[in-house]
Short mmCIF file of C-alpha atoms and ligand atoms in Angstrom, two decimals:
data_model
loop_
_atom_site.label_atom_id
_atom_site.label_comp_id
_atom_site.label_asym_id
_atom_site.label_seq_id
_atom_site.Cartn_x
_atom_site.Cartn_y
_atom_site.Cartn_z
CA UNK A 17 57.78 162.51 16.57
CA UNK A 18 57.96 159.23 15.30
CA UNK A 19 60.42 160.10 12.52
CA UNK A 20 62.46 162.33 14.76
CA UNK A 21 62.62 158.67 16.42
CA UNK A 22 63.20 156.36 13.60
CA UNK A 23 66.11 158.84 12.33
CA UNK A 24 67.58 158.72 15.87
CA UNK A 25 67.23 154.82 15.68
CA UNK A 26 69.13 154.46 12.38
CA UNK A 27 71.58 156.86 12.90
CA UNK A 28 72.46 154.66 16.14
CA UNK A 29 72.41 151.51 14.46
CA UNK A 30 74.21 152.56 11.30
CA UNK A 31 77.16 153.31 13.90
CA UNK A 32 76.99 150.28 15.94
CA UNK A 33 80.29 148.75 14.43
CA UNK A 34 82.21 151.49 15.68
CA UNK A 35 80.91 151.80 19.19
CA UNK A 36 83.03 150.10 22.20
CA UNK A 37 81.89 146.60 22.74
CA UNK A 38 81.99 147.01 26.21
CA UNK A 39 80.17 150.61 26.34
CA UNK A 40 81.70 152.70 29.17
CA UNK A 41 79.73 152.23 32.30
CA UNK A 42 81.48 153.73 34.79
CA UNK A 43 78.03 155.60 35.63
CA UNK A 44 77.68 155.61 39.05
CA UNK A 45 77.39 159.37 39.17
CA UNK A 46 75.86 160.09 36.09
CA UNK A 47 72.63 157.63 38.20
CA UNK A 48 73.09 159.77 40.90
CA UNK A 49 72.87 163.02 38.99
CA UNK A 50 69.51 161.30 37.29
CA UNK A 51 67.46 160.89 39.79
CA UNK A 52 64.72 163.44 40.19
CA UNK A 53 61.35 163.92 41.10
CA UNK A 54 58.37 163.52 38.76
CA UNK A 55 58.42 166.75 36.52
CA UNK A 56 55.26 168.64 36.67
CA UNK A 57 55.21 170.10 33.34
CA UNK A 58 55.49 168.45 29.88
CA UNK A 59 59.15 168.36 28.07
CA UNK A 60 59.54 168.55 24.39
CA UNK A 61 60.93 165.30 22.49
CA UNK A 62 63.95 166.32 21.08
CA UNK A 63 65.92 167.46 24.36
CA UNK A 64 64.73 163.69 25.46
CA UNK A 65 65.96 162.14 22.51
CA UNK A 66 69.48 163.95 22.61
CA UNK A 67 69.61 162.31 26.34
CA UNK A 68 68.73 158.85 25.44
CA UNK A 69 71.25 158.66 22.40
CA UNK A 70 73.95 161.08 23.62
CA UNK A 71 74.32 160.84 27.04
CA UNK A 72 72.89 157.37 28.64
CA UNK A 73 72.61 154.23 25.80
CA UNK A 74 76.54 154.80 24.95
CA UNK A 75 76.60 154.08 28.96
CA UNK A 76 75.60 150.29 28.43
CA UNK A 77 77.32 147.13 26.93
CA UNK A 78 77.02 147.36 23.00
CA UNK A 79 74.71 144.12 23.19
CA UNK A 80 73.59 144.34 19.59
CA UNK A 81 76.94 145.02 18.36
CA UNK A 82 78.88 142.73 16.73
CA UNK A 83 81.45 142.25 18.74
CA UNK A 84 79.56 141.08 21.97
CA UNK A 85 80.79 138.02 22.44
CA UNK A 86 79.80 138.17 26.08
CA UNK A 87 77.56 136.19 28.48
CA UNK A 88 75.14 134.46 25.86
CA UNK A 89 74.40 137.81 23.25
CA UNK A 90 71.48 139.08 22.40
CA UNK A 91 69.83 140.64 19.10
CA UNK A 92 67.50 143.12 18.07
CA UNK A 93 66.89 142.57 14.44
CA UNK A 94 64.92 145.63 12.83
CA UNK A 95 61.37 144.62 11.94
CA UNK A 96 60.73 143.42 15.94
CA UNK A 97 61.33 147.02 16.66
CA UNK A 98 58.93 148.29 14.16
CA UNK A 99 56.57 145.42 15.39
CA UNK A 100 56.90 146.64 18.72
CA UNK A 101 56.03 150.12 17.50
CA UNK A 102 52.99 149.21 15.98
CA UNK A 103 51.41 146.65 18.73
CA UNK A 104 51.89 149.33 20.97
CA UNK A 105 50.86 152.30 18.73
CA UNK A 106 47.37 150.23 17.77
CA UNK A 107 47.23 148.65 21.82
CA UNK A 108 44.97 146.05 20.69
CA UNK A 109 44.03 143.48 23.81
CA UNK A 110 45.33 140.24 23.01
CA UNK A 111 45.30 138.69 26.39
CA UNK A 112 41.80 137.24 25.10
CA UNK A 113 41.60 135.40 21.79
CA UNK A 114 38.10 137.09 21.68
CA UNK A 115 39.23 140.57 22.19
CA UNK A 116 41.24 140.45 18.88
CA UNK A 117 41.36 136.92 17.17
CA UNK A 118 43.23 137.33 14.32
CA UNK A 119 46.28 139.16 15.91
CA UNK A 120 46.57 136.10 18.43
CA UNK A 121 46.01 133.94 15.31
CA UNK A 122 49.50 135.42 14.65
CA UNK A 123 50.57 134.74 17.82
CA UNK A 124 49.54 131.17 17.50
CA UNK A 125 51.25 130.54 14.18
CA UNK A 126 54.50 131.89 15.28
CA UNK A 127 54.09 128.92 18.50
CA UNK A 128 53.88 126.52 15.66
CA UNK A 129 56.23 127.48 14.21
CA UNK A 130 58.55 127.24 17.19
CA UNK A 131 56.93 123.87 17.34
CA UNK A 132 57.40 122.67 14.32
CA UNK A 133 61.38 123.91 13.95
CA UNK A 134 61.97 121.87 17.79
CA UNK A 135 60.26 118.83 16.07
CA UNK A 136 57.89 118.66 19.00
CA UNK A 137 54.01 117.35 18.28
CA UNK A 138 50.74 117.89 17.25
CA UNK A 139 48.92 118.70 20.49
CA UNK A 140 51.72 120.76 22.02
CA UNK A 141 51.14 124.38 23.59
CA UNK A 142 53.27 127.13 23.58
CA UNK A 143 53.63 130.29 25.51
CA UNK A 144 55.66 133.64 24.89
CA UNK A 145 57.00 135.04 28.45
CA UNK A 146 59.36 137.85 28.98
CA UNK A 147 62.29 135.81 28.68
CA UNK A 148 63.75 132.05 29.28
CA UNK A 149 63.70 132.34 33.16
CA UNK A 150 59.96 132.36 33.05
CA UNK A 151 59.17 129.99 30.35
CA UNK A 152 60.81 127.81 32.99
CA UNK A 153 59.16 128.42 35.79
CA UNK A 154 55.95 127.79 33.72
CA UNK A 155 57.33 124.55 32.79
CA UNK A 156 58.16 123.35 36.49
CA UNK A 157 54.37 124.92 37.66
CA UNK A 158 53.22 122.46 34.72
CA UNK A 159 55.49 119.05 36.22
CA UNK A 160 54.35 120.00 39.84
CA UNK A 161 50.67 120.32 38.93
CA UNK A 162 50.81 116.89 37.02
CA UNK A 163 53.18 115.26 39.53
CA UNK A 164 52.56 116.14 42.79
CA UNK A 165 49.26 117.81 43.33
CA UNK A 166 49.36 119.41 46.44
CA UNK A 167 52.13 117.24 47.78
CA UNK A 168 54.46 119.84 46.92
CA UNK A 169 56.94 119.53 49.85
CA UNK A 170 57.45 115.68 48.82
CA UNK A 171 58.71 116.67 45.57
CA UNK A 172 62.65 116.85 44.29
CA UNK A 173 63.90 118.14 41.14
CA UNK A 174 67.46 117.49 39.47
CA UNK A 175 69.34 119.86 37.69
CA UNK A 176 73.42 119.66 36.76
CA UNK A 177 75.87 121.46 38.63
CA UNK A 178 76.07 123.44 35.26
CA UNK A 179 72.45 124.70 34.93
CA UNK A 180 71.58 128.08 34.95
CA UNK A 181 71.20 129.50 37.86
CA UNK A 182 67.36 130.39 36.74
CA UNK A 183 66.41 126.87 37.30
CA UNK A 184 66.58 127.25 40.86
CA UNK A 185 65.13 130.68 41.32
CA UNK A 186 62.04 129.13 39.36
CA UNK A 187 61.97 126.31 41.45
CA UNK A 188 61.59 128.37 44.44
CA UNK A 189 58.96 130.72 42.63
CA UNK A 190 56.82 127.71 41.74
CA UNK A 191 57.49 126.48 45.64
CA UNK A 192 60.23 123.84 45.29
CA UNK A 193 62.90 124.61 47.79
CA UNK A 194 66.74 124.53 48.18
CA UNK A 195 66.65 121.50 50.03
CA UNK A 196 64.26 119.46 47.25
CA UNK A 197 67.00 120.30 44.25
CA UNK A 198 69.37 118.08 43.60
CA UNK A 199 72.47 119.17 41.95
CA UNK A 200 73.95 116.69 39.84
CA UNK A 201 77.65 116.64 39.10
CA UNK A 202 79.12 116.99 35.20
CA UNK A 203 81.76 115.15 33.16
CA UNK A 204 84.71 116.38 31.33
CA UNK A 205 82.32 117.93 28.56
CA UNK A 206 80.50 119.58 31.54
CA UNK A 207 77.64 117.24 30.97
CA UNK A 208 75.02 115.80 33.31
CA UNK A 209 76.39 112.32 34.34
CA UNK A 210 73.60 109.95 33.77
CA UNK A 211 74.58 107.52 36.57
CA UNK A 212 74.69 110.15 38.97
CA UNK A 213 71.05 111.53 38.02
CA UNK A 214 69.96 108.29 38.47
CA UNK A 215 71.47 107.45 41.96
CA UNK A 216 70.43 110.67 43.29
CA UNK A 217 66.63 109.62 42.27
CA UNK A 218 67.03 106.19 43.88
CA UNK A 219 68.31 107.90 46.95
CA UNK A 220 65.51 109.89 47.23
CA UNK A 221 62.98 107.55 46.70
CA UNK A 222 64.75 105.48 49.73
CA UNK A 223 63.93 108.62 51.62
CA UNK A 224 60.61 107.99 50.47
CA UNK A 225 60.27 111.46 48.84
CA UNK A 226 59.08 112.03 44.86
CA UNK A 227 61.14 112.92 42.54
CA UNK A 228 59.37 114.15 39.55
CA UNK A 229 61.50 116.66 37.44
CA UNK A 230 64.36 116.56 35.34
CA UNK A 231 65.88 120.10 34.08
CA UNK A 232 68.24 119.26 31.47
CA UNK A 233 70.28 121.79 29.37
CA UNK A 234 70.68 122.10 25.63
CA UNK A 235 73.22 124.46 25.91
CA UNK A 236 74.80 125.61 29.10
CA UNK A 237 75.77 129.04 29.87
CA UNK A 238 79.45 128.62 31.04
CA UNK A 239 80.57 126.30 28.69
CA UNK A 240 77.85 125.59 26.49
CA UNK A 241 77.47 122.02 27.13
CA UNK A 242 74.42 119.89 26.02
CA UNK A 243 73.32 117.60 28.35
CA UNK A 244 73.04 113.92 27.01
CA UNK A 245 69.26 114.58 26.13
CA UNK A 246 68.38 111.16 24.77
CA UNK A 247 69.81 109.35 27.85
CA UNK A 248 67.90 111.68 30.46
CA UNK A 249 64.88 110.85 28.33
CA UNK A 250 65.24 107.54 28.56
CA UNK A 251 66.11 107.49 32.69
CA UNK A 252 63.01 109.93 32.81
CA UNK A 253 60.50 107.34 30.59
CA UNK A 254 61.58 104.67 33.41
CA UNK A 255 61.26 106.37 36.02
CA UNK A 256 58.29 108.24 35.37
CA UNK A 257 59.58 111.74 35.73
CA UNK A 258 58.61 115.26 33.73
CA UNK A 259 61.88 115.86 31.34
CA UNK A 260 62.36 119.63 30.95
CA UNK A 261 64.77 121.37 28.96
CA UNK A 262 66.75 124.78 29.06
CA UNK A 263 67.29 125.35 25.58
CA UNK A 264 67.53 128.92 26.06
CA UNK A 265 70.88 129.49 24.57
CA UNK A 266 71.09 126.15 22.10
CA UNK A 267 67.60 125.43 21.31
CA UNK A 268 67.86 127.60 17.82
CA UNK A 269 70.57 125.39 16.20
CA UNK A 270 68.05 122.69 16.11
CA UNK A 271 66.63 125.07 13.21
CA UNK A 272 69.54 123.37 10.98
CA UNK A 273 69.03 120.16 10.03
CA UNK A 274 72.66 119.53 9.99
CA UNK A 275 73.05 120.33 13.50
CA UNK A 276 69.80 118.80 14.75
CA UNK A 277 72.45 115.59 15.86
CA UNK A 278 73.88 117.87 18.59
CA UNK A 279 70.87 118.06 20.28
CA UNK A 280 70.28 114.56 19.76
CA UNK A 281 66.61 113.77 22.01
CA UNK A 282 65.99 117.72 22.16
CA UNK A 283 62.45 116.74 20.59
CA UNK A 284 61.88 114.02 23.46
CA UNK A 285 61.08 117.00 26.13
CA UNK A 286 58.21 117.18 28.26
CA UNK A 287 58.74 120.91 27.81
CA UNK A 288 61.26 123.26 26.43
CA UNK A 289 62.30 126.83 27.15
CA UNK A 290 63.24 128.62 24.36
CA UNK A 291 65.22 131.77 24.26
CA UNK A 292 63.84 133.81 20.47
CA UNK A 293 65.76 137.25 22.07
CA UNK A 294 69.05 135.03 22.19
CA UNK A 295 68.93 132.33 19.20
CA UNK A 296 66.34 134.18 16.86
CA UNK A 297 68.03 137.30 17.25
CA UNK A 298 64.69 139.26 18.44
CA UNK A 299 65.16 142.21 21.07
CA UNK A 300 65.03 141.60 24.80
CA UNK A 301 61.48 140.41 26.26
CA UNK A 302 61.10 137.61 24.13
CA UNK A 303 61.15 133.82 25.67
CA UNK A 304 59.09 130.86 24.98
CA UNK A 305 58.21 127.40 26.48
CA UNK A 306 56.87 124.70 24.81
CA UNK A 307 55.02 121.96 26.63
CA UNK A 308 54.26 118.62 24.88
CA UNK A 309 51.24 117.91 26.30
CA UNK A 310 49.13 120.87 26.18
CA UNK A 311 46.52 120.36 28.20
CA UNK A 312 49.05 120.45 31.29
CA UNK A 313 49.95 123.69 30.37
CA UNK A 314 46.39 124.67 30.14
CA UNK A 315 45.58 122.66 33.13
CA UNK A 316 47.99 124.95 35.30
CA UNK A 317 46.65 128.52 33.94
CA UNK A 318 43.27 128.29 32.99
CA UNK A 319 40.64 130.37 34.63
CA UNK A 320 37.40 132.75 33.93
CA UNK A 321 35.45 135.58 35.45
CA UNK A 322 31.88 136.69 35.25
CA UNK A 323 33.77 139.39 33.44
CA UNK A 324 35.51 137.97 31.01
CA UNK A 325 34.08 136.14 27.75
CA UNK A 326 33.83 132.58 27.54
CA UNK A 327 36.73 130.47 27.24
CA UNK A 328 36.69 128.67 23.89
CA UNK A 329 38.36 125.24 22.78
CA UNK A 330 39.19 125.90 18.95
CA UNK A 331 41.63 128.92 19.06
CA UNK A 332 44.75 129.46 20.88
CA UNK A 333 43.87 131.76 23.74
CA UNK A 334 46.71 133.39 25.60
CA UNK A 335 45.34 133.84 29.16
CA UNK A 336 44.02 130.21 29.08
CA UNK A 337 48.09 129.14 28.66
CA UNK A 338 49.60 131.38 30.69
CA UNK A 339 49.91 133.27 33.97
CA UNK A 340 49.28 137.02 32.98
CA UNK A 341 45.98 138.51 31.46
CA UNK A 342 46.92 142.07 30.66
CA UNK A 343 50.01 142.16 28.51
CA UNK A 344 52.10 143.38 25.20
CA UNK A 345 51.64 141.48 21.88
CA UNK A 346 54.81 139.41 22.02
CA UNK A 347 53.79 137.43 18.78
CA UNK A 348 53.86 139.92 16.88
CA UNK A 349 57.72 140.57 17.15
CA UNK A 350 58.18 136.92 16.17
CA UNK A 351 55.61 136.47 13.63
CA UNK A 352 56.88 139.71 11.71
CA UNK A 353 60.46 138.60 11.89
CA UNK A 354 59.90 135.24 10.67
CA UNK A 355 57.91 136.94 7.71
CA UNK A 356 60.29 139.09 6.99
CA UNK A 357 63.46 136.95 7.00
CA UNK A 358 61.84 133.66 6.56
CA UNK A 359 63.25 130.55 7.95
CA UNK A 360 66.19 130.19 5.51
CA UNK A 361 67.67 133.22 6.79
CA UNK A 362 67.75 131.92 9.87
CA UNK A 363 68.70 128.61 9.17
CA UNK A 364 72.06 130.40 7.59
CA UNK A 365 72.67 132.66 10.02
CA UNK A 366 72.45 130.41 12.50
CA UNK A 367 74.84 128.30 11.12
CA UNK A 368 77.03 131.13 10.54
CA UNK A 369 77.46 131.56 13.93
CA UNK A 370 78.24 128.11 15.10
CA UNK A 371 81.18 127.68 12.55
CA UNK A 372 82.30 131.17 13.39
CA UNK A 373 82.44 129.68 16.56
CA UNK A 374 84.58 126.69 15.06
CA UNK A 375 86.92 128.14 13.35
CA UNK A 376 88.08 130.83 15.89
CA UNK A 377 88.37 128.33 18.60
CA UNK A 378 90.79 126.07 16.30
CA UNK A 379 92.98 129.68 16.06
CA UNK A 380 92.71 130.30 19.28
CA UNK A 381 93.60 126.84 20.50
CA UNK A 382 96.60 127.33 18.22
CA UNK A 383 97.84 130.55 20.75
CA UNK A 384 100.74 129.55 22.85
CA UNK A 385 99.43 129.80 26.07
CA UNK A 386 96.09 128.87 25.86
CA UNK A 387 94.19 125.69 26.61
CA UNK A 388 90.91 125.10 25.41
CA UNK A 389 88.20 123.85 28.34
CA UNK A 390 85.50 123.03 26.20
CA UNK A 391 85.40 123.32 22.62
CA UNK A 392 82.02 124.51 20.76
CA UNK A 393 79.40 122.13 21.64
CA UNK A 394 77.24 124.56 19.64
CA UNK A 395 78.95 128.07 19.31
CA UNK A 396 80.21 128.96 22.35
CA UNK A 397 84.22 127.98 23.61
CA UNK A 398 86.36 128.40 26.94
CA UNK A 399 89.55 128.38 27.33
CA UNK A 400 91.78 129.42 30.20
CA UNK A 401 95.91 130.57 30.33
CA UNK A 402 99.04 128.43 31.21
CA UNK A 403 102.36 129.70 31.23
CA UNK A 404 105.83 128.40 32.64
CA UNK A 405 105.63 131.35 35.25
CA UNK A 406 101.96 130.54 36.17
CA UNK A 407 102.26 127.70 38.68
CA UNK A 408 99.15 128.30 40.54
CA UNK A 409 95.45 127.76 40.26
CA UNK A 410 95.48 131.28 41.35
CA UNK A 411 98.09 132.30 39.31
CA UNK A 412 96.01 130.98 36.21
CA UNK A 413 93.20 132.45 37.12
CA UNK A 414 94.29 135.54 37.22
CA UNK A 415 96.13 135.78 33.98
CA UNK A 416 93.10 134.44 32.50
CA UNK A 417 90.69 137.57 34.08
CA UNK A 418 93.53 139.86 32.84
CA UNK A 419 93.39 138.40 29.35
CA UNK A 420 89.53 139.20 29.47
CA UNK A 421 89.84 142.52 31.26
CA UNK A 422 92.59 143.42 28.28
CA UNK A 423 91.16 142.18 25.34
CA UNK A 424 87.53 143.93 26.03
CA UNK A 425 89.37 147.35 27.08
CA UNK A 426 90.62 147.22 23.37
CA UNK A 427 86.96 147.72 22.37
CA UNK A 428 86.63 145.45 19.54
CA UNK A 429 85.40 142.51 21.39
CA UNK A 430 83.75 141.89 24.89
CA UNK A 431 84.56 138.58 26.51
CA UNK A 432 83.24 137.33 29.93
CA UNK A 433 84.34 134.49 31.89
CA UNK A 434 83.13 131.75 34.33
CA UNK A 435 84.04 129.86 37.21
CA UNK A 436 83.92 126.22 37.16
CA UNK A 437 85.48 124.02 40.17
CA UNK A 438 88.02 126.72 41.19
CA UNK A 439 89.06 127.70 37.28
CA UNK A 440 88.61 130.45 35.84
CA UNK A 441 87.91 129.85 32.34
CA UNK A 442 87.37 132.64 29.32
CA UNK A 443 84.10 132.48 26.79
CA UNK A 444 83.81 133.15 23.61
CA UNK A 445 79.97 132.85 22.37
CA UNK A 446 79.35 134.04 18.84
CA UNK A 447 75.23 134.14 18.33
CA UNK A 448 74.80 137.64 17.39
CA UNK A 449 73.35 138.42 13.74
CA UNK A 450 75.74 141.02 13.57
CA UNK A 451 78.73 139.14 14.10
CA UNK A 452 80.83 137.82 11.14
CA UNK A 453 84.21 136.56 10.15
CA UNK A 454 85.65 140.15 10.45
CA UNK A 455 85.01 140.27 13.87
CA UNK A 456 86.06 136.95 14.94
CA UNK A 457 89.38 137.64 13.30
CA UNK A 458 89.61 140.53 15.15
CA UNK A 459 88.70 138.31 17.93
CA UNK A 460 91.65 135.98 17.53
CA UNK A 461 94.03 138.39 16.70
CA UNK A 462 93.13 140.47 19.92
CA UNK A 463 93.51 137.28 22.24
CA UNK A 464 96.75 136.31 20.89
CA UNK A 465 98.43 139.85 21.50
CA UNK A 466 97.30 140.17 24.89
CA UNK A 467 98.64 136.46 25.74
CA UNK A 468 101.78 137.03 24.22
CA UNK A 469 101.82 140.31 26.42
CA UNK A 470 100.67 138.62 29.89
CA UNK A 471 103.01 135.52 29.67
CA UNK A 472 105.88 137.99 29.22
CA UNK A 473 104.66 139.77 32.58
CA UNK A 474 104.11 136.78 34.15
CA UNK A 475 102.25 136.89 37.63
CA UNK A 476 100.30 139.75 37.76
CA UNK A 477 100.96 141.97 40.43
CA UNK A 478 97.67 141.00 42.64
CA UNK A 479 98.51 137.19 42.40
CA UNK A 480 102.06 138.39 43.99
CA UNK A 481 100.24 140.34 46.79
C1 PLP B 24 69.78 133.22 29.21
C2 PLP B 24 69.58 131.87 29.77
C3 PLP B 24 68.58 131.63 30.70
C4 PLP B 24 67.73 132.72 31.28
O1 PLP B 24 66.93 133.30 30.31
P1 PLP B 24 66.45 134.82 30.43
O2 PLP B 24 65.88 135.08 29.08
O3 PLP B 24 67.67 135.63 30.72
O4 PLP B 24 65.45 134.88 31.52
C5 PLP B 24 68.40 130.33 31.13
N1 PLP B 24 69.18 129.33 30.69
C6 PLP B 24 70.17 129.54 29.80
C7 PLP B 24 71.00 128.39 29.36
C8 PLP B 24 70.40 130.81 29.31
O5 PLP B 24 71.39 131.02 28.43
#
């Protein structure tokens, strides 16, 4: 069974060049036809194989292809697969450091490592979750514990009016509201204005409520702006408040030391939410937080039962740090990557995809017709579509959709777009490991036709209507 799987698994990925970037997922019916009842007898493998391969993954965005350029992409390098495979084919219990020490030593070292790559300190604690979402919502339990005790309703948090929308939802999970966030507003880089942030606090305090969060980004999902980290540090030193940041999408180009300058104060975080299933190209399920003072971390999650061994002070011990008990072994997808790769890889690929990034917004900046929005803070661009004929907001907007809508239906690339203040803006983000300077030309070459193409239409027929 297993190599009837493995074969299946290559013989996908060695085709994953030539599959559609944007899948076909027109599936409505296929779901339909799916649904059945729980089968009472067994089914061979193979029949459930051919399914899988044949009939519903080619129904999905190609996210580990290499031309998803989409949303922020994802990765799936080999060896986490094959790590995956063998934490759940041994199932050994590493929600305890006691239950199987030296596989959460492994654990442990790939946190340090994290550490150690984000510059962060001795003393810090780390914690794998499921994805960025809830490494934040771990980090905001962590600033309410510390800051407000059980004064939660007192309590207001700042974000920009670029965040991901994540922030919020964890806010709300950890029992912030709505009405205690405070949306800040962004400059022309689509970066948190200091001076804002720090009116909005001294507002609030007037009100006599207590601020005491900060949710910065190092790398924004629309644009892929980086907050001005070392400023918001600053503002949050004087005024006392818990600095978190989203680093999600950027966090990983702080791997290069060449590009550790834009993300200038990334090391100055309270805490950090990292992203390795975006930036260190592991498959889906794998985000990380770091908090720089541990024991807040620790403070928030640990616990014991008359059930459960003693906890213990020397080793890292999952449940102690975070809110499950029962779980995979995420470390081990990390810790075998790293080992097999090592960090040079990385650093290179990562900087491979930031001056991909570079270079094909300079070409595409060149198109007649276009007009870069926001050029690679890290490696992600937007860009929206002007034309004589195209005298509306409206009228933009909508050339620029078609322009996405046309250059993913050529299958080569997948764009997606955003909406900022009323504009519709196009994104190109390059951070898969599969992507390279084929594909980017490709890229380029694919955008220009299809501008060329909708300027000579003009209006498109819906903006008319
Ligand atoms: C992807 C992303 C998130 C959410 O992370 P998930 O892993 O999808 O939960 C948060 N912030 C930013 C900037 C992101 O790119």
């Amino acid at each position: 069974m297993g190599r009837a799987v493995v074969e299946r698994c290559v013989e996908h990925l060695a085709k994953i060049s030539d599959a559609p970037s944007c899948g076909d997922t027109a599936s409505a019916e296929l779901c339909r036809s799916l649904r059945e009842a729980a089968p009472d007898e067994p089914s061979g493998l193979d029949p459930l194989l051919s399914l899988l391969f044949e009939e519903l993954i080619p129904r999905s965005f190609t996210t580990p292809g290499p031309g998803y350029l989409a949303y922020i992409p994802g990765g799936g390098v080999y060896p986490a697969a094959l790590a995956d495979f063998i934490a759940d084919a041994t199932n050994r219990y590493t929600g305890v450091w006691a239950a199987s020490p030296a596989l959460v030593q492994l654990e442990a070292n790939a946190l340090e490592w994290l550490r150690e790559w984000m510059h962060f300190p001795v003393g810090t604690a780390g914690l794998f979750t499921p994805g960025g979402s809830m490494a934040t919502f771990n980090a905001i339990l962590c600033a309410r514990e510390r800051h407000l005790g059980a004064s939660i309703r007192e309590g207001t948090l700042y974000t920009s009016d670029q965040a991901h929308h994540s922030i919020v939802k964890a806010a709300k999970l950890a029992g912030i509201f709505h009405d205690r966030v405070r949306v800040i507003p962004t400059d022309a880089d689509f970066r948190m204005k200091v001076d804002a942030l720090a009116d909005a606090i001294a507002e609030d305090r007037r009100r006599g409520l207590r601020p005491f969060m900060v949710a910065s980004s190092a790398g924004t999902t629309n644009t892929g702006a980086v907050d001005p980290l070392d400023e918001i540090a600053d503002l949050c030193q004087r005024e006392g408040l818990w600095h978190h940041i989203d680093g999600a999408y950027g966090a990983f180009f702080h791997l290069c030391p060449e590009l550790q300058p834009l993300l200038s104060g990334l090391p100055r975080g309270d805490s950090l939410t990292l992203d390795p299933h975006k930036g260190m190209f592991l498959p889906y399920g794998t985000g990380a937080l770091l908090v720089r003072d541990g024991n807040a971390l620790r403070a928030v999650h640990s616990a014991t039962a008359g059930y459960l061994p003693e906890n213990q002070g020397e080793f890292y011990d999952p449940a102690q740090y975070g809110p499950e008990l029962s779980r995979g072994f995420p470390g081990l997808r990390v810790w075998m990557a790293v080992k097999m790769f090592g960090a040079v890889r990385y650093r290179a690929a990562i900087a491979e995809k930031r001056a991909l990034a570079v270079r094909a917004a300079e070409e595409v900046a060149r198109i007649p017709g276009i007009v870069m929005d926001a050029w690679p803070q890290l490696s992600l661009f937007a860009f929206h579509v002007e034309g004589p004929a195209l005298t509306t907001q409206a009228a933009r907007n909508e050339a620029t959709r078609r322009l996405m809508e046309r250059v993913t239906a050529r299958g080569r690339v997948m764009l997606t777009g955003c909406t900022v203040d009323g504009r519709h803006l196009a994104r190109v983000c390059v951070l898969s490991f599969r992507t390279h300077q084929d594909r980017m030309t490709a890229c380029v070459e694919d955008i220009a036709a299809e501008v060329a193409a909708i300027l000579a239409e003009g209006p498109g027929d819906r903006t008319v209507a």
